[in-house]
Short mmCIF file of C-alpha atoms and ligand atoms in Angstrom, two decimals:
data_model
loop_
_atom_site.label_atom_id
_atom_site.label_comp_id
_atom_site.label_asym_id
_atom_site.label_seq_id
_atom_site.Cartn_x
_atom_site.Cartn_y
_atom_site.Cartn_z
CA MET F 1 1.59 -15.14 -1.16
CA ILE F 2 -1.68 -13.34 -0.33
CA GLU F 3 -4.59 -15.73 0.07
CA ILE F 4 -7.90 -14.20 1.10
CA LYS F 5 -10.87 -16.48 1.62
CA ASN F 6 -14.43 -15.43 2.38
CA LEU F 7 -13.25 -12.32 4.15
CA THR F 8 -16.03 -10.39 5.86
CA LYS F 9 -15.92 -7.09 7.71
CA VAL F 10 -18.86 -5.63 9.57
CA PHE F 11 -18.66 -2.13 11.01
CA GLN F 12 -21.04 -1.72 13.90
CA THR F 13 -21.88 1.77 15.06
CA GLU F 14 -24.66 2.68 17.50
CA GLU F 15 -27.31 2.94 14.82
CA VAL F 16 -26.05 1.17 11.75
CA GLU F 17 -24.37 -2.04 10.80
CA THR F 18 -22.33 -1.88 7.58
CA LYS F 19 -21.08 -4.97 5.83
CA ALA F 20 -18.03 -3.40 4.20
CA LEU F 21 -16.73 -6.78 2.96
CA ASN F 22 -18.98 -9.69 2.15
CA GLU F 23 -17.21 -13.02 1.60
CA VAL F 24 -14.34 -11.63 -0.45
CA SER F 25 -11.87 -14.17 -1.87
CA ILE F 26 -8.70 -13.16 -3.73
CA THR F 27 -5.38 -14.86 -4.41
CA ILE F 28 -2.38 -12.72 -5.26
CA ASN F 29 0.76 -14.52 -6.31
CA GLN F 30 4.26 -13.45 -5.44
CA GLY F 31 5.39 -10.70 -7.80
CA GLU F 32 1.90 -9.96 -9.05
CA PHE F 33 0.61 -6.38 -9.51
CA VAL F 34 -3.14 -6.27 -8.90
CA THR F 35 -5.52 -3.32 -8.97
CA ILE F 36 -8.86 -2.97 -7.19
CA MET F 37 -11.45 -0.62 -8.64
CA GLY F 38 -15.02 0.19 -7.67
CA PRO F 39 -17.26 3.07 -6.60
CA SER F 40 -16.74 4.90 -3.33
CA GLY F 41 -17.94 2.83 -0.39
CA SER F 42 -17.22 -0.53 -2.09
CA GLY F 43 -14.95 -1.68 0.69
CA LYS F 44 -11.67 -1.16 -1.17
CA SER F 45 -9.87 0.67 1.65
CA THR F 46 -11.31 -1.71 4.22
CA LEU F 47 -9.86 -4.61 2.26
CA LEU F 48 -6.46 -2.96 1.91
CA ASN F 49 -6.37 -2.07 5.62
CA ILE F 50 -7.08 -5.67 6.59
CA VAL F 51 -4.51 -7.00 4.10
CA GLY F 52 -2.04 -4.48 5.57
CA LEU F 53 -2.88 -5.61 9.11
CA LEU F 54 -4.07 -2.14 10.09
CA ASP F 55 -7.58 -3.45 10.74
CA SER F 56 -9.01 -6.85 11.62
CA ALA F 57 -11.67 -8.88 9.84
CA THR F 58 -14.98 -10.07 11.22
CA GLY F 59 -14.82 -13.42 9.44
CA GLY F 60 -12.96 -15.50 6.88
CA SER F 61 -9.30 -16.32 6.54
CA TYR F 62 -6.27 -14.41 5.37
CA GLN F 63 -2.90 -15.95 4.75
CA LEU F 64 0.16 -13.84 4.22
CA LEU F 65 3.46 -15.51 3.29
CA ASN F 66 1.89 -18.88 4.17
CA GLN F 67 0.92 -17.78 7.66
CA GLU F 68 -2.67 -17.31 8.83
CA MET F 69 -3.22 -13.73 9.98
CA ILE F 70 -6.73 -13.92 11.37
CA GLY F 71 -6.64 -14.41 15.10
CA ILE F 72 -2.90 -13.89 15.59
CA LYS F 73 -1.79 -11.74 18.49
CA GLU F 74 -1.52 -7.97 18.00
CA GLN F 75 2.18 -8.09 18.75
CA GLU F 76 2.82 -10.71 16.06
CA LYS F 77 0.62 -8.80 13.62
CA SER F 78 2.58 -5.65 14.19
CA LYS F 79 5.84 -7.54 13.61
CA VAL F 80 4.62 -9.02 10.32
CA ARG F 81 3.36 -5.61 9.24
CA LYS F 82 6.58 -3.78 10.02
CA GLN F 83 8.75 -6.39 8.34
CA ASN F 84 6.78 -7.17 5.22
CA ILE F 85 4.35 -4.44 4.27
CA GLY F 86 4.83 -1.01 2.76
CA PHE F 87 1.67 1.12 2.76
CA VAL F 88 1.16 4.17 0.53
CA PHE F 89 -1.91 6.29 1.27
CA GLN F 90 -3.78 8.81 -0.86
CA ASN F 91 -3.25 11.58 1.67
CA PHE F 92 0.45 10.66 2.15
CA ASN F 93 0.06 10.31 5.98
CA LEU F 94 3.39 11.95 6.69
CA ILE F 95 4.14 13.25 10.16
CA ASP F 96 4.18 17.05 9.85
CA GLU F 97 6.36 17.55 12.92
CA LEU F 98 9.14 15.37 11.51
CA SER F 99 11.55 16.29 8.73
CA VAL F 100 11.58 14.36 5.47
CA TYR F 101 14.65 12.50 6.74
CA ASP F 102 12.94 11.55 10.00
CA ASN F 103 9.74 10.46 8.24
CA ILE F 104 11.66 8.09 5.98
CA GLU F 105 13.79 6.80 8.85
CA LEU F 106 10.85 5.94 11.12
CA PRO F 107 10.20 2.35 9.91
CA LEU F 108 13.90 1.58 10.37
CA ILE F 109 13.71 2.73 13.98
CA TYR F 110 10.62 0.54 14.49
CA ASN F 111 12.65 -2.39 13.16
CA ASN F 112 15.60 -1.69 15.46
CA ILE F 113 18.05 -1.03 12.65
CA ALA F 114 21.36 0.44 13.86
CA ALA F 115 21.81 4.20 13.47
CA SER F 116 24.76 3.94 11.09
CA GLU F 117 22.83 1.62 8.77
CA ARG F 118 19.73 3.82 8.98
CA LYS F 119 21.70 6.78 7.73
CA ILE F 120 23.01 4.87 4.71
CA LYS F 121 19.56 3.50 3.86
CA VAL F 122 17.71 6.80 4.14
CA LYS F 123 20.28 8.57 1.96
CA ALA F 124 20.19 5.83 -0.68
CA MET F 125 16.39 5.81 -0.76
CA ALA F 126 16.17 9.60 -1.01
CA GLU F 127 18.62 9.48 -3.90
CA ARG F 128 16.61 6.80 -5.64
CA LEU F 129 13.42 8.86 -5.39
CA GLY F 130 15.01 12.18 -6.26
CA ILE F 131 14.34 13.88 -2.93
CA SER F 132 17.88 14.11 -1.53
CA HIS F 133 17.75 17.91 -1.59
CA ARG F 134 14.60 17.85 0.56
CA LEU F 135 15.75 15.75 3.52
CA LYS F 136 15.91 18.68 5.94
CA HIS F 137 12.55 20.09 4.90
CA TYR F 138 9.20 19.39 6.54
CA PRO F 139 6.23 17.83 4.69
CA GLN F 140 4.31 21.12 4.50
CA GLN F 141 7.20 22.69 2.59
CA LEU F 142 6.93 20.14 -0.23
CA SER F 143 4.71 19.85 -3.27
CA GLY F 144 2.12 17.06 -3.34
CA GLY F 145 4.29 15.05 -5.70
CA GLN F 146 7.29 15.35 -3.40
CA GLN F 147 5.21 14.43 -0.36
CA GLN F 148 4.03 11.28 -2.09
CA ARG F 149 7.65 10.45 -2.98
CA VAL F 150 8.55 10.76 0.71
CA ALA F 151 5.58 8.51 1.54
CA VAL F 152 6.75 5.98 -1.04
CA ALA F 153 10.30 6.21 0.32
CA ARG F 154 8.98 5.51 3.82
CA ALA F 155 6.91 2.58 2.51
CA LEU F 156 9.94 1.07 0.77
CA ILE F 157 12.70 1.70 3.27
CA ASN F 158 12.40 -1.77 4.83
CA ASP F 159 12.35 -3.56 1.47
CA PRO F 160 8.84 -4.85 2.06
CA LYS F 161 7.75 -7.91 0.11
CA ILE F 162 4.30 -6.43 -0.31
CA ILE F 163 3.34 -2.89 -1.30
CA LEU F 164 -0.19 -1.70 -0.64
CA ALA F 165 -1.24 1.55 -2.27
CA ASP F 166 -4.64 3.14 -1.59
CA GLU F 167 -5.32 5.65 -4.38
CA PRO F 168 -1.64 6.68 -4.44
CA THR F 169 -2.22 9.16 -7.27
CA GLY F 170 -5.58 10.41 -5.97
CA ASN F 171 -4.24 13.72 -4.67
CA LEU F 172 -1.70 14.31 -7.43
CA ASP F 173 -1.80 16.07 -10.78
CA SER F 174 -1.23 13.89 -13.83
CA LYS F 175 2.52 14.54 -14.06
CA ASN F 176 3.21 13.63 -10.43
CA GLY F 177 0.69 10.80 -10.64
CA ASN F 178 2.50 9.33 -13.61
CA GLU F 179 5.80 9.53 -11.78
CA VAL F 180 4.37 7.60 -8.85
CA MET F 181 2.98 5.00 -11.27
CA GLU F 182 6.37 4.69 -12.97
CA LEU F 183 7.90 4.14 -9.55
CA LEU F 184 5.41 1.39 -8.72
CA THR F 185 6.01 -0.19 -12.13
CA ASP F 186 9.78 -0.21 -11.48
CA LEU F 187 9.24 -1.81 -8.09
CA HIS F 188 7.03 -4.42 -9.67
CA ALA F 189 9.73 -5.14 -12.26
CA GLN F 190 12.13 -5.64 -9.36
CA GLY F 191 9.88 -8.31 -7.87
CA ALA F 192 7.51 -6.51 -5.50
CA THR F 193 4.00 -7.81 -5.01
CA ILE F 194 1.64 -4.85 -5.31
CA LEU F 195 -2.02 -4.38 -4.45
CA MET F 196 -3.30 -0.96 -5.46
CA VAL F 197 -6.67 0.76 -5.24
CA THR F 198 -7.37 3.36 -7.90
CA HIS F 199 -10.17 5.18 -9.70
CA SER F 200 -8.00 5.65 -12.77
CA ASN F 201 -8.15 3.25 -15.72
CA TYR F 202 -4.78 4.60 -16.77
CA ASP F 203 -3.18 3.67 -13.43
CA ALA F 204 -4.85 0.27 -13.54
CA SER F 205 -3.34 -0.39 -16.97
CA PHE F 206 0.10 -0.65 -15.33
CA SER F 207 -1.05 -3.66 -13.32
CA GLN F 208 -1.54 -7.23 -14.49
CA LYS F 209 -5.02 -7.79 -13.18
CA THR F 210 -7.96 -5.59 -12.18
CA ILE F 211 -10.56 -6.69 -9.65
CA PHE F 212 -13.89 -4.84 -9.63
CA MET F 213 -15.72 -4.44 -6.32
CA LYS F 214 -19.09 -3.04 -5.31
CA ASP F 215 -20.90 -3.09 -1.97
CA GLY F 216 -18.29 -5.36 -0.40
CA ILE F 217 -18.51 -7.96 -3.13
CA ILE F 218 -16.13 -8.83 -5.96
CA LEU F 219 -18.03 -8.40 -9.21
CA SER F 220 -15.41 -9.47 -11.75
CA GLU F 221 -11.73 -9.76 -12.61
CA LYS F 222 -9.93 -8.88 -15.79
CA ASN F 223 -6.40 -9.42 -17.05
CA ASN F 224 -4.88 -6.22 -18.35
CA SER F 225 -3.84 -6.66 -21.97
CA LYS F 226 -1.01 -4.10 -21.86
CA ASN F 227 0.96 -6.33 -19.55
CA VAL F 228 -0.01 -9.50 -21.39
CA ASP F 229 1.51 -7.92 -24.53
CA VAL F 230 4.67 -7.18 -22.62
CA LEU F 231 4.85 -10.78 -21.45
CA ILE F 232 4.33 -12.16 -24.96
CA SER F 233 6.79 -9.90 -26.79
P1 LIG Y 1 -13.96 2.54 -0.38
O1 LIG Y 1 -12.54 2.58 0.02
O2 LIG Y 1 -14.26 1.54 -1.45
O3 LIG Y 1 -14.51 3.88 -0.74
P2 LIG Y 1 -14.40 1.85 2.41
O4 LIG Y 1 -13.70 0.58 2.58
O5 LIG Y 1 -13.76 3.08 2.92
O6 LIG Y 1 -14.82 2.04 0.87
O7 LIG Y 1 -15.84 1.77 3.11
C1 LIG Y 1 -16.72 0.69 2.90
C2 LIG Y 1 -17.96 0.87 3.74
O8 LIG Y 1 -17.63 0.73 5.12
C3 LIG Y 1 -18.60 2.25 3.60
O9 LIG Y 1 -19.99 2.10 3.67
C4 LIG Y 1 -18.06 3.00 4.79
O10 LIG Y 1 -18.94 4.01 5.19
C5 LIG Y 1 -17.96 1.91 5.83
N1 LIG Y 1 -16.88 2.17 6.79
C6 LIG Y 1 -15.54 2.25 6.51
N2 LIG Y 1 -14.82 2.46 7.62
C7 LIG Y 1 -15.72 2.52 8.65
C8 LIG Y 1 -15.60 2.71 10.07
N3 LIG Y 1 -14.41 2.87 10.65
N4 LIG Y 1 -16.74 2.71 10.80
C9 LIG Y 1 -17.96 2.53 10.23
N5 LIG Y 1 -18.14 2.34 8.90
C10 LIG Y 1 -17.05 2.33 8.12
MG1 LIG Y 2 -11.18 4.18 -0.01
#
């Protein structure tokens, strides 16, 4: 489903050249929930951004849903991204000028979904995430936990096959963080493929596999026993 081979990313600024990713190879199967951990500056966000087609690689190959993504046209990239990927960011990335309703609806507009269907979908999603009473509010009027729910709602509204989450609980207290993790766990149980970056061992324990990165290199991989137990019992 996600096949990354020898992926390299070099950032070139006037003075410095940074190799953010150095020959990274990862395979993520359909329905798998994988975590990436590693110190700040390891290249975790860079990797997620490339997987999410928000940034391009310098070298290597990247197949998504059996299609090579390196070198494809921007227009095609954007289509694949809008149809298949839901991205959840640490800082929520909501549009302050738009209401909660409008924020959640945005991906549906990008995908040319009819207005009547958009209305039904946004309402159902808000219900599912417990934010129905907040649809007319603006992001700044919400708590951090509610903002992240809106961000998750927006990421899920198109039923993406792949969910990418970059430190989704990083700006949340433990209660709201746990709720977001429960949400991701539910989505995983429903068949979503999830790639999440986190600094929290607790969050990582919800996933099936943890990949450790440092300085753009994958150091090791470990299967998370909690989930193995679930599979065995
Ligand atoms: P992490 O998410 O693991 O903290 P990042 O992927 O954000 O790490 O960054 C990896 C490295 O790439 C860091 O050294 C960072 O400074 C550098 N980097 C990230 N984005 C850019 C950019 N747009 N321009 C230049 N350097 C960047
Ligand atoms: Mg990061």
